[in-house]
């Protein structure tokens, strides 16, 4: 099971944080800080696996991370997940983001964090892998965005809605 | 005036514009105030935008709990835009610890049964992320219905929601088990993935479900075979491997179903062999599948040839240049080391190579695996490698490595000397990281190896001379030098080079330990006791030792002070017993701390009764009596049991109270007066807790034929003493040995002045008044000295 998915930049600023188990707000922030601390210490050419910190559950859990330019993508998983599989999953996630945002960069994630949440929700649900076919995911996201756009016509306000 | 509310992007822009943390806080607080006002006003048009902004600042760590109710309102709205943000908010802000979470149950129910597909998807997603047990129970029927809907989009989500529900409410397994068989026939990969996950969850929870699902093994094999042999298809392939996620899930399920089951294992055998040999390992996806295959092969009842193939694959992966592969290989081997020990042993050299990795994750795995691979035949070689690792490993692995080495040494040590050497090496390299009982273990080990005493003490002396900072080492070395100091000075030992050690050098070293600011109080205790023991082992005079001991008599540390005072007293008053007390310790049995202390106490008592001959008879018996009192008490609990300083410990506690002498022999009674059958007796008591006090009990007895009446006794003492008379028990002593009168005199004699006592008696006897005044002669010396 995937316990948490975190995206933060090279300075530890969170860009996305999704927890699949109930943690208090304080604990969540602590986990983000601790994870950043552990991950930022790693060299460039070491393996992508880290034994997890103390907060997020101890010996059964590990951190699987990938570093893309200015962003760290960290999945905290327990021993029932395949480590190499999760690495592939991160790659699929990033590629899907790329498809949806057209050459995604950190700014896209910053300004459209809710969209990132929506995309992630199509891939991982309840801590389990839902769908890994990029096309399916992108199709769904497009359909949902269209639905949203169609609703804006009901409110003819002079200002642009979201 | 309507203040236009910021769009989410604008807020983010503003936050990013803030140069300091304080500025950021200011911007966010201002915006949160707006948002709160907007929520209060109940503006439905912009609510979703306000909540989106709130969720953003929540991610940055700012409080957002006041948005919880807004999530409910948004979920209940009919617009998809509202629902989208509302459900996201519910996932981020609400969880089962808040009571409010139950309020969305109804909305979810409505959305599940009547909503359009995307809405159903939202509801299912939220339910599977934060659904509590009550919610799951309520909504199970809705989810069950959705399992068999035509749309694969909704179905795959419903399946994973079912998995979550089973985790929260295990009884729901019975609801979700029946549809599984049908779901397995679907072609849609998303549905298959979810179904496999669901079946896996069911099987892990219930042996009955496990048995039930064994019959789908052939179908699973078929699905996997199709995936593997399928040509390149763009749909689900990752780096040329068709849907590796699904393959891995199927392999995992096959592992669970085939475990300990001949028939199922048989069915999957061929396929596993096929996957193991044909998977393309040039990319990560193929390797993921291959690893899963290997683990499955090792876990089921597979053919021997297949197992060999699997372990060899792992061995090959250990040599792979990709660090991730090596990490997973080490993890897998660790899982196999218990069940297939000899197979894993074959790869020991490669594993040991991995110890030299710079990557901390890899070296940690390699360490665990290496420790698991140590056995009696390879212990010497492995220990060498592990000790080399200990010297260079990262600090967070030191403790594990040290305790691992010590444990392995204990189990597999070929000789005692090797064992001592190993422990010594660990203490010098990583002394601060060893566990607390390492000191106890080592001293016990050395104590038991009589032939190695000389060798041990020499090596420890050398190690101590080089470095006095590693506390466990210093403690053991101090203890050894104290016990076997004579061997140290004796000169020759075949095992290592002869070393001329001067008495003065040894004493100087121990004093250095005592004075060093690096020494812990416990270490100082060891050093002091060792010095004391050396007073009997060394040939020179003991002035230096006596000096040190008396200096520490005023040490601020109470423990040290007590010891120093005791040892000092041992020098001054009980020098004749010193040799016996400081004899070499007998070997302690290592059953456990309690047994140790009792064994030690009884041995000490035995030793002391042998050593008793020198003191005077009454003294010895008194000492031994008091020893009995102490036998019940536990020994020094701060130190590990075998290292309680000096066998004379029990005796030392007796000498602990310097002001109070041992309880004196009882002072004999004194008859001071007799006249016509009337007698007056004095009995003396000197209470030990108050040396200045003397209690005299005056007893008047009457053996005559006539009663004694109106009996009054008065007393006088010299001015330097204080006298207090208590009321007599009566005035009459009946004839013929009737009940005597007793009276208590309390005399305080702080200056120990010679006691003189004058008594005046008046009474009626035989119808005559009698008055007698006299001084008491022959008062025993003990009454006032």
JSON list of N, CA and C in Angstrom, two decimals, chain B residues 96-164:
[
{"chain": "B", "resi": 96, "resn": "UNK", "atom": "N", "xyz": [-11.36, 10.40, 9.53]},
{"chain": "B", "resi": 96, "resn": "UNK", "atom": "CA", "xyz": [-12.25, 9.75, 10.47]},
{"chain": "B", "resi": 96, "resn": "UNK", "atom": "C", "xyz": [-12.12, 10.24, 11.89]},
{"chain": "B", "resi": 97, "resn": "UNK", "atom": "N", "xyz": [-11.10, 11.09, 12.15]},
{"chain": "B", "resi": 97, "resn": "UNK", "atom": "CA", "xyz": [-11.00, 11.58, 13.51]},
{"chain": "B", "resi": 97, "resn": "UNK", "atom": "C", "xyz": [-11.96, 12.74, 13.76]},
{"chain": "B", "resi": 98, "resn": "UNK", "atom": "N", "xyz": [-12.45, 13.36, 12.66]},
{"chain": "B", "resi": 98, "resn": "UNK", "atom": "CA", "xyz": [-13.40, 14.46, 12.84]},
{"chain": "B", "resi": 98, "resn": "UNK", "atom": "C", "xyz": [-14.81, 13.92, 12.73]},
{"chain": "B", "resi": 99, "resn": "UNK", "atom": "N", "xyz": [-15.68, 14.33, 13.62]},
{"chain": "B", "resi": 99, "resn": "UNK", "atom": "CA", "xyz": [-17.07, 13.85, 13.56]},
{"chain": "B", "resi": 99, "resn": "UNK", "atom": "C", "xyz": [-17.75, 14.31, 12.30]},
{"chain": "B", "resi": 100, "resn": "UNK", "atom": "N", "xyz": [-17.30, 15.45, 11.76]},
{"chain": "B", "resi": 100, "resn": "UNK", "atom": "CA", "xyz": [-18.00, 16.00, 10.60]},
{"chain": "B", "resi": 100, "resn": "UNK", "atom": "C", "xyz": [-17.97, 15.08, 9.40]},
{"chain": "B", "resi": 101, "resn": "UNK", "atom": "N", "xyz": [-17.03, 14.15, 9.40]},
{"chain": "B", "resi": 101, "resn": "UNK", "atom": "CA", "xyz": [-16.87, 13.36, 8.18]},
{"chain": "B", "resi": 101, "resn": "UNK", "atom": "C", "xyz": [-18.10, 12.52, 7.88]},
{"chain": "B", "resi": 102, "resn": "UNK", "atom": "N", "xyz": [-18.86, 12.19, 8.90]},
{"chain": "B", "resi": 102, "resn": "UNK", "atom": "CA", "xyz": [-20.02, 11.35, 8.63]},
{"chain": "B", "resi": 102, "resn": "UNK", "atom": "C", "xyz": [-21.09, 12.10, 7.84]},
{"chain": "B", "resi": 103, "resn": "UNK", "atom": "N", "xyz": [-21.01, 13.43, 7.88]},
{"chain": "B", "resi": 103, "resn": "UNK", "atom": "CA", "xyz": [-22.06, 14.20, 7.23]},
{"chain": "B", "resi": 103, "resn": "UNK", "atom": "C", "xyz": [-22.05, 14.08, 5.73]},
{"chain": "B", "resi": 104, "resn": "UNK", "atom": "N", "xyz": [-20.93, 13.67, 5.17]},
{"chain": "B", "resi": 104, "resn": "UNK", "atom": "CA", "xyz": [-20.93, 13.58, 3.71]},
{"chain": "B", "resi": 104, "resn": "UNK", "atom": "C", "xyz": [-21.46, 12.23, 3.24]},
{"chain": "B", "resi": 105, "resn": "UNK", "atom": "N", "xyz": [-21.75, 11.34, 4.17]},
{"chain": "B", "resi": 105, "resn": "UNK", "atom": "CA", "xyz": [-22.19, 10.00, 3.76]},
{"chain": "B", "resi": 105, "resn": "UNK", "atom": "C", "xyz": [-23.41, 10.08, 2.85]},
{"chain": "B", "resi": 106, "resn": "UNK", "atom": "N", "xyz": [-24.33, 10.92, 3.22]},
{"chain": "B", "resi": 106, "resn": "UNK", "atom": "CA", "xyz": [-25.55, 11.00, 2.43]},
{"chain": "B", "resi": 106, "resn": "UNK", "atom": "C", "xyz": [-25.29, 11.52, 1.02]},
{"chain": "B", "resi": 107, "resn": "UNK", "atom": "N", "xyz": [-24.48, 12.54, 0.95]},
{"chain": "B", "resi": 107, "resn": "UNK", "atom": "CA", "xyz": [-24.14, 13.07, -0.37]},
{"chain": "B", "resi": 107, "resn": "UNK", "atom": "C", "xyz": [-23.48, 12.02, -1.22]},
{"chain": "B", "resi": 108, "resn": "UNK", "atom": "N", "xyz": [-22.58, 11.29, -0.62]},
{"chain": "B", "resi": 108, "resn": "UNK", "atom": "CA", "xyz": [-21.89, 10.25, -1.38]},
{"chain": "B", "resi": 108, "resn": "UNK", "atom": "C", "xyz": [-22.90, 9.22, -1.86]},
{"chain": "B", "resi": 109, "resn": "UNK", "atom": "N", "xyz": [-23.83, 8.89, -0.99]},
{"chain": "B", "resi": 109, "resn": "UNK", "atom": "CA", "xyz": [-24.81, 7.88, -1.38]},
{"chain": "B", "resi": 109, "resn": "UNK", "atom": "C", "xyz": [-25.58, 8.37, -2.60]},
{"chain": "B", "resi": 110, "resn": "UNK", "atom": "N", "xyz": [-26.00, 9.62, -2.54]},
{"chain": "B", "resi": 110, "resn": "UNK", "atom": "CA", "xyz": [-26.74, 10.15, -3.67]},
{"chain": "B", "resi": 110, "resn": "UNK", "atom": "C", "xyz": [-25.90, 10.14, -4.94]},
{"chain": "B", "resi": 111, "resn": "UNK", "atom": "N", "xyz": [-24.68, 10.60, -4.80]},
{"chain": "B", "resi": 111, "resn": "UNK", "atom": "CA", "xyz": [-23.82, 10.67, -5.98]},
{"chain": "B", "resi": 111, "resn": "UNK", "atom": "C", "xyz": [-23.54, 9.29, -6.55]},
{"chain": "B", "resi": 112, "resn": "UNK", "atom": "N", "xyz": [-23.38, 8.32, -5.68]},
{"chain": "B", "resi": 112, "resn": "UNK", "atom": "CA", "xyz": [-23.08, 6.98, -6.17]},
{"chain": "B", "resi": 112, "resn": "UNK", "atom": "C", "xyz": [-24.26, 6.41, -6.94]},
{"chain": "B", "resi": 113, "resn": "UNK", "atom": "N", "xyz": [-25.45, 6.67, -6.46]},
{"chain": "B", "resi": 113, "resn": "UNK", "atom": "CA", "xyz": [-26.59, 6.03, -7.11]},
{"chain": "B", "resi": 113, "resn": "UNK", "atom": "C", "xyz": [-27.13, 6.83, -8.28]},
{"chain": "B", "resi": 114, "resn": "UNK", "atom": "N", "xyz": [-27.00, 8.16, -8.23]},
{"chain": "B", "resi": 114, "resn": "UNK", "atom": "CA", "xyz": [-27.65, 8.95, -9.27]},
{"chain": "B", "resi": 114, "resn": "UNK", "atom": "C", "xyz": [-26.69, 9.80, -10.08]},
{"chain": "B", "resi": 115, "resn": "UNK", "atom": "N", "xyz": [-25.49, 9.89, -9.70]},
{"chain": "B", "resi": 115, "resn": "UNK", "atom": "CA", "xyz": [-24.60, 10.83, -10.36]},
{"chain": "B", "resi": 115, "resn": "UNK", "atom": "C", "xyz": [-24.14, 10.33, -11.72]},
{"chain": "B", "resi": 116, "resn": "UNK", "atom": "N", "xyz": [-23.64, 11.29, -12.51]},
{"chain": "B", "resi": 116, "resn": "UNK", "atom": "CA", "xyz": [-23.02, 10.89, -13.77]},
{"chain": "B", "resi": 116, "resn": "UNK", "atom": "C", "xyz": [-21.67, 10.26, -13.47]},
{"chain": "B", "resi": 117, "resn": "UNK", "atom": "N", "xyz": [-21.08, 9.64, -14.46]},
{"chain": "B", "resi": 117, "resn": "UNK", "atom": "CA", "xyz": [-19.89, 8.84, -14.21]},
{"chain": "B", "resi": 117, "resn": "UNK", "atom": "C", "xyz": [-18.76, 9.60, -13.54]},
{"chain": "B", "resi": 118, "resn": "UNK", "atom": "N", "xyz": [-18.42, 10.75, -14.05]},
{"chain": "B", "resi": 118, "resn": "UNK", "atom": "CA", "xyz": [-17.32, 11.45, -13.37]},
{"chain": "B", "resi": 118, "resn": "UNK", "atom": "C", "xyz": [-17.64, 11.72, -11.89]},
{"chain": "B", "resi": 119, "resn": "UNK", "atom": "N", "xyz": [-18.91, 12.02, -11.63]},
{"chain": "B", "resi": 119, "resn": "UNK", "atom": "CA", "xyz": [-19.28, 12.29, -10.24]},
{"chain": "B", "resi": 119, "resn": "UNK", "atom": "C", "xyz": [-19.16, 11.01, -9.40]},
{"chain": "B", "resi": 120, "resn": "UNK", "atom": "N", "xyz": [-19.62, 9.91, -9.97]},
{"chain": "B", "resi": 120, "resn": "UNK", "atom": "CA", "xyz": [-19.47, 8.65, -9.26]},
{"chain": "B", "resi": 120, "resn": "UNK", "atom": "C", "xyz": [-17.99, 8.38, -8.96]},
{"chain": "B", "resi": 121, "resn": "UNK", "atom": "N", "xyz": [-17.18, 8.69, -9.98]},
{"chain": "B", "resi": 121, "resn": "UNK", "atom": "CA", "xyz": [-15.73, 8.49, -9.79]},
{"chain": "B", "resi": 121, "resn": "UNK", "atom": "C", "xyz": [-15.21, 9.31, -8.62]},
{"chain": "B", "resi": 122, "resn": "UNK", "atom": "N", "xyz": [-15.66, 10.57, -8.54]},
{"chain": "B", "resi": 122, "resn": "UNK", "atom": "CA", "xyz": [-15.21, 11.43, -7.44]},
{"chain": "B", "resi": 122, "resn": "UNK", "atom": "C", "xyz": [-15.61, 10.84, -6.09]},
{"chain": "B", "resi": 123, "resn": "UNK", "atom": "N", "xyz": [-16.87, 10.41, -6.05]},
{"chain": "B", "resi": 123, "resn": "UNK", "atom": "CA", "xyz": [-17.38, 9.91, -4.77]},
{"chain": "B", "resi": 123, "resn": "UNK", "atom": "C", "xyz": [-16.59, 8.67, -4.34]},
{"chain": "B", "resi": 124, "resn": "UNK", "atom": "N", "xyz": [-16.38, 7.77, -5.30]},
{"chain": "B", "resi": 124, "resn": "UNK", "atom": "CA", "xyz": [-15.65, 6.54, -4.96]},
{"chain": "B", "resi": 124, "resn": "UNK", "atom": "C", "xyz": [-14.24, 6.87, -4.51]},
{"chain": "B", "resi": 125, "resn": "UNK", "atom": "N", "xyz": [-13.62, 7.81, -5.21]},
{"chain": "B", "resi": 125, "resn": "UNK", "atom": "CA", "xyz": [-12.24, 8.17, -4.86]},
{"chain": "B", "resi": 125, "resn": "UNK", "atom": "C", "xyz": [-12.17, 8.67, -3.42]},
{"chain": "B", "resi": 126, "resn": "UNK", "atom": "N", "xyz": [-13.11, 9.56, -3.09]},
{"chain": "B", "resi": 126, "resn": "UNK", "atom": "CA", "xyz": [-13.10, 10.12, -1.74]},
{"chain": "B", "resi": 126, "resn": "UNK", "atom": "C", "xyz": [-13.36, 9.04, -0.71]},
{"chain": "B", "resi": 127, "resn": "UNK", "atom": "N", "xyz": [-14.33, 8.19, -1.02]},
{"chain": "B", "resi": 127, "resn": "UNK", "atom": "CA", "xyz": [-14.68, 7.13, -0.08]},
{"chain": "B", "resi": 127, "resn": "UNK", "atom": "C", "xyz": [-13.50, 6.22, 0.18]},
{"chain": "B", "resi": 128, "resn": "UNK", "atom": "N", "xyz": [-12.75, 5.92, -0.87]},
{"chain": "B", "resi": 128, "resn": "UNK", "atom": "CA", "xyz": [-11.63, 4.99, -0.68]},
{"chain": "B", "resi": 128, "resn": "UNK", "atom": "C", "xyz": [-10.46, 5.64, 0.03]},
{"chain": "B", "resi": 129, "resn": "UNK", "atom": "N", "xyz": [-10.42, 6.96, 0.07]},
{"chain": "B", "resi": 129, "resn": "UNK", "atom": "CA", "xyz": [-9.30, 7.62, 0.73]},
{"chain": "B", "resi": 129, "resn": "UNK", "atom": "C", "xyz": [-9.58, 7.87, 2.20]},
{"chain": "B", "resi": 130, "resn": "UNK", "atom": "N", "xyz": [-10.79, 8.40, 2.51]},
{"chain": "B", "resi": 130, "resn": "UNK", "atom": "CA", "xyz": [-11.02, 8.76, 3.90]},
{"chain": "B", "resi": 130, "resn": "UNK", "atom": "C", "xyz": [-12.24, 8.08, 4.52]},
{"chain": "B", "resi": 131, "resn": "UNK", "atom": "N", "xyz": [-12.78, 7.08, 3.84]},
{"chain": "B", "resi": 131, "resn": "UNK", "atom": "CA", "xyz": [-13.97, 6.45, 4.38]},
{"chain": "B", "resi": 131, "resn": "UNK", "atom": "C", "xyz": [-13.70, 5.72, 5.68]},
{"chain": "B", "resi": 132, "resn": "UNK", "atom": "N", "xyz": [-14.49, 6.05, 6.69]},
{"chain": "B", "resi": 132, "resn": "UNK", "atom": "CA", "xyz": [-14.32, 5.37, 7.97]},
{"chain": "B", "resi": 132, "resn": "UNK", "atom": "C", "xyz": [-15.16, 4.09, 7.98]},
{"chain": "B", "resi": 133, "resn": "UNK", "atom": "N", "xyz": [-15.05, 3.34, 9.06]},
{"chain": "B", "resi": 133, "resn": "UNK", "atom": "CA", "xyz": [-15.76, 2.07, 9.13]},
{"chain": "B", "resi": 133, "resn": "UNK", "atom": "C", "xyz": [-17.27, 2.26, 9.03]},
{"chain": "B", "resi": 134, "resn": "UNK", "atom": "N", "xyz": [-17.81, 3.29, 9.70]},
{"chain": "B", "resi": 134, "resn": "UNK", "atom": "CA", "xyz": [-19.28, 3.49, 9.64]},
{"chain": "B", "resi": 134, "resn": "UNK", "atom": "C", "xyz": [-19.71, 3.81, 8.23]},
{"chain": "B", "resi": 135, "resn": "UNK", "atom": "N", "xyz": [-18.93, 4.69, 7.59]},
{"chain": "B", "resi": 135, "resn": "UNK", "atom": "CA", "xyz": [-19.30, 5.07, 6.22]},
{"chain": "B", "resi": 135, "resn": "UNK", "atom": "C", "xyz": [-19.28, 3.85, 5.31]},
{"chain": "B", "resi": 136, "resn": "UNK", "atom": "N", "xyz": [-18.26, 3.03, 5.49]},
{"chain": "B", "resi": 136, "resn": "UNK", "atom": "CA", "xyz": [-18.14, 1.87, 4.61]},
{"chain": "B", "resi": 136, "resn": "UNK", "atom": "C", "xyz": [-19.32, 0.93, 4.80]},
{"chain": "B", "resi": 137, "resn": "UNK", "atom": "N", "xyz": [-19.70, 0.75, 6.05]},
{"chain": "B", "resi": 137, "resn": "UNK", "atom": "CA", "xyz": [-20.84, -0.14, 6.29]},
{"chain": "B", "resi": 137, "resn": "UNK", "atom": "C", "xyz": [-22.08, 0.39, 5.60]},
{"chain": "B", "resi": 138, "resn": "UNK", "atom": "N", "xyz": [-22.29, 1.73, 5.73]},
{"chain": "B", "resi": 138, "resn": "UNK", "atom": "CA", "xyz": [-23.47, 2.34, 5.14]},
{"chain": "B", "resi": 138, "resn": "UNK", "atom": "C", "xyz": [-23.49, 2.22, 3.63]},
{"chain": "B", "resi": 139, "resn": "UNK", "atom": "N", "xyz": [-22.35, 2.40, 3.03]},
{"chain": "B", "resi": 139, "resn": "UNK", "atom": "CA", "xyz": [-22.32, 2.55, 1.57]},
{"chain": "B", "resi": 139, "resn": "UNK", "atom": "C", "xyz": [-21.96, 1.28, 0.83]},
{"chain": "B", "resi": 140, "resn": "UNK", "atom": "N", "xyz": [-21.74, 0.20, 1.54]},
{"chain": "B", "resi": 140, "resn": "UNK", "atom": "CA", "xyz": [-21.36, -1.05, 0.86]},
{"chain": "B", "resi": 140, "resn": "UNK", "atom": "C", "xyz": [-22.35, -1.47, -0.21]},
{"chain": "B", "resi": 141, "resn": "UNK", "atom": "N", "xyz": [-23.65, -1.40, 0.04]},
{"chain": "B", "resi": 141, "resn": "UNK", "atom": "CA", "xyz": [-24.59, -1.84, -1.00]},
{"chain": "B", "resi": 141, "resn": "UNK", "atom": "C", "xyz": [-24.43, -1.03, -2.31]},
{"chain": "B", "resi": 142, "resn": "UNK", "atom": "N", "xyz": [-24.23, 0.28, -2.16]},
{"chain": "B", "resi": 142, "resn": "UNK", "atom": "CA", "xyz": [-24.09, 1.10, -3.37]},
{"chain": "B", "resi": 142, "resn": "UNK", "atom": "C", "xyz": [-22.87, 0.68, -4.17]},
{"chain": "B", "resi": 143, "resn": "UNK", "atom": "N", "xyz": [-21.78, 0.47, -3.46]},
{"chain": "B", "resi": 143, "resn": "UNK", "atom": "CA", "xyz": [-20.53, 0.10, -4.14]},
{"chain": "B", "resi": 143, "resn": "UNK", "atom": "C", "xyz": [-20.69, -1.26, -4.81]},
{"chain": "B", "resi": 144, "resn": "UNK", "atom": "N", "xyz": [-21.40, -2.15, -4.11]},
{"chain": "B", "resi": 144, "resn": "UNK", "atom": "CA", "xyz": [-21.58, -3.48, -4.69]},
{"chain": "B", "resi": 144, "resn": "UNK", "atom": "C", "xyz": [-22.31, -3.39, -6.01]},
{"chain": "B", "resi": 145, "resn": "UNK", "atom": "N", "xyz": [-23.32, -2.51, -6.04]},
{"chain": "B", "resi": 145, "resn": "UNK", "atom": "CA", "xyz": [-24.09, -2.36, -7.29]},
{"chain": "B", "resi": 145, "resn": "UNK", "atom": "C", "xyz": [-23.19, -1.88, -8.41]},
{"chain": "B", "resi": 146, "resn": "UNK", "atom": "N", "xyz": [-22.30, -0.98, -8.06]},
{"chain": "B", "resi": 146, "resn": "UNK", "atom": "CA", "xyz": [-21.47, -0.39, -9.11]},
{"chain": "B", "resi": 146, "resn": "UNK", "atom": "C", "xyz": [-20.45, -1.37, -9.67]},
{"chain": "B", "resi": 147, "resn": "UNK", "atom": "N", "xyz": [-20.21, -2.46, -8.95]},
{"chain": "B", "resi": 147, "resn": "UNK", "atom": "CA", "xyz": [-19.23, -3.43, -9.43]},
{"chain": "B", "resi": 147, "resn": "UNK", "atom": "C", "xyz": [-19.63, -4.03, -10.76]},
{"chain": "B", "resi": 148, "resn": "UNK", "atom": "N", "xyz": [-20.94, -4.10, -10.99]},
{"chain": "B", "resi": 148, "resn": "UNK", "atom": "CA", "xyz": [-21.38, -4.82, -12.17]},
{"chain": "B", "resi": 148, "resn": "UNK", "atom": "C", "xyz": [-21.97, -3.88, -13.21]},
{"chain": "B", "resi": 149, "resn": "UNK", "atom": "N", "xyz": [-21.70, -2.62, -13.05]},
{"chain": "B", "resi": 149, "resn": "UNK", "atom": "CA", "xyz": [-22.15, -1.64, -14.03]},
{"chain": "B", "resi": 149, "resn": "UNK", "atom": "C", "xyz": [-21.41, -1.83, -15.34]},
{"chain": "B", "resi": 150, "resn": "UNK", "atom": "N", "xyz": [-21.97, -1.35, -16.42]},
{"chain": "B", "resi": 150, "resn": "UNK", "atom": "CA", "xyz": [-21.27, -1.50, -17.70]},
{"chain": "B", "resi": 150, "resn": "UNK", "atom": "C", "xyz": [-19.99, -0.68, -17.83]},
{"chain": "B", "resi": 151, "resn": "UNK", "atom": "N", "xyz": [-19.94, 0.50, -17.21]},
{"chain": "B", "resi": 151, "resn": "UNK", "atom": "CA", "xyz": [-18.79, 1.37, -17.51]},
{"chain": "B", "resi": 151, "resn": "UNK", "atom": "C", "xyz": [-17.54, 0.90, -16.80]},
{"chain": "B", "resi": 152, "resn": "UNK", "atom": "N", "xyz": [-16.47, 0.63, -17.54]},
{"chain": "B", "resi": 152, "resn": "UNK", "atom": "CA", "xyz": [-15.26, 0.15, -16.87]},
{"chain": "B", "resi": 152, "resn": "UNK", "atom": "C", "xyz": [-14.64, 1.22, -15.97]},
{"chain": "B", "resi": 153, "resn": "UNK", "atom": "N", "xyz": [-14.84, 2.47, -16.33]},
{"chain": "B", "resi": 153, "resn": "UNK", "atom": "CA", "xyz": [-14.26, 3.54, -15.54]},
{"chain": "B", "resi": 153, "resn": "UNK", "atom": "C", "xyz": [-14.76, 3.48, -14.09]},
{"chain": "B", "resi": 154, "resn": "UNK", "atom": "N", "xyz": [-16.08, 3.34, -13.99]},
{"chain": "B", "resi": 154, "resn": "UNK", "atom": "CA", "xyz": [-16.65, 3.31, -12.65]},
{"chain": "B", "resi": 154, "resn": "UNK", "atom": "C", "xyz": [-16.34, 1.98, -11.97]},
{"chain": "B", "resi": 155, "resn": "UNK", "atom": "N", "xyz": [-16.39, 0.91, -12.74]},
{"chain": "B", "resi": 155, "resn": "UNK", "atom": "CA", "xyz": [-16.18, -0.40, -12.13]},
{"chain": "B", "resi": 155, "resn": "UNK", "atom": "C", "xyz": [-14.81, -0.52, -11.50]},
{"chain": "B", "resi": 156, "resn": "UNK", "atom": "N", "xyz": [-13.78, -0.07, -12.24]},
{"chain": "B", "resi": 156, "resn": "UNK", "atom": "CA", "xyz": [-12.44, -0.25, -11.67]},
{"chain": "B", "resi": 156, "resn": "UNK", "atom": "C", "xyz": [-12.31, 0.54, -10.37]},
{"chain": "B", "resi": 157, "resn": "UNK", "atom": "N", "xyz": [-12.94, 1.70, -10.31]},
{"chain": "B", "resi": 157, "resn": "UNK", "atom": "CA", "xyz": [-12.88, 2.47, -9.08]},
{"chain": "B", "resi": 157, "resn": "UNK", "atom": "C", "xyz": [-13.67, 1.80, -7.97]},
{"chain": "B", "resi": 158, "resn": "UNK", "atom": "N", "xyz": [-14.81, 1.22, -8.34]},
{"chain": "B", "resi": 158, "resn": "UNK", "atom": "CA", "xyz": [-15.63, 0.56, -7.33]},
{"chain": "B", "resi": 158, "resn": "UNK", "atom": "C", "xyz": [-14.87, -0.62, -6.72]},
{"chain": "B", "resi": 159, "resn": "UNK", "atom": "N", "xyz": [-14.11, -1.32, -7.55]},
{"chain": "B", "resi": 159, "resn": "UNK", "atom": "CA", "xyz": [-13.38, -2.48, -7.05]},
{"chain": "B", "resi": 159, "resn": "UNK", "atom": "C", "xyz": [-12.36, -2.06, -6.00]},
{"chain": "B", "resi": 160, "resn": "UNK", "atom": "N", "xyz": [-11.59, -1.01, -6.31]},
{"chain": "B", "resi": 160, "resn": "UNK", "atom": "CA", "xyz": [-10.59, -0.59, -5.33]},
{"chain": "B", "resi": 160, "resn": "UNK", "atom": "C", "xyz": [-11.24, -0.03, -4.07]},
{"chain": "B", "resi": 161, "resn": "UNK", "atom": "N", "xyz": [-12.40, 0.62, -4.25]},
{"chain": "B", "resi": 161, "resn": "UNK", "atom": "CA", "xyz": [-13.12, 1.08, -3.06]},
{"chain": "B", "resi": 161, "resn": "UNK", "atom": "C", "xyz": [-13.52, -0.12, -2.21]},
{"chain": "B", "resi": 162, "resn": "UNK", "atom": "N", "xyz": [-13.91, -1.21, -2.88]},
{"chain": "B", "resi": 162, "resn": "UNK", "atom": "CA", "xyz": [-14.26, -2.41, -2.13]},
{"chain": "B", "resi": 162, "resn": "UNK", "atom": "C", "xyz": [-13.07, -2.90, -1.30]},
{"chain": "B", "resi": 163, "resn": "UNK", "atom": "N", "xyz": [-11.87, -2.83, -1.88]},
{"chain": "B", "resi": 163, "resn": "UNK", "atom": "CA", "xyz": [-10.68, -3.25, -1.13]},
{"chain": "B", "resi": 163, "resn": "UNK", "atom": "C", "xyz": [-10.54, -2.42, 0.14]},
{"chain": "B", "resi": 164, "resn": "UNK", "atom": "N", "xyz": [-10.69, -1.11, -0.03]},
{"chain": "B", "resi": 164, "resn": "UNK", "atom": "CA", "xyz": [-10.59, -0.23, 1.14]},
{"chain": "B", "resi": 164, "resn": "UNK", "atom": "C", "xyz": [-11.64, -0.59, 2.18]}
]
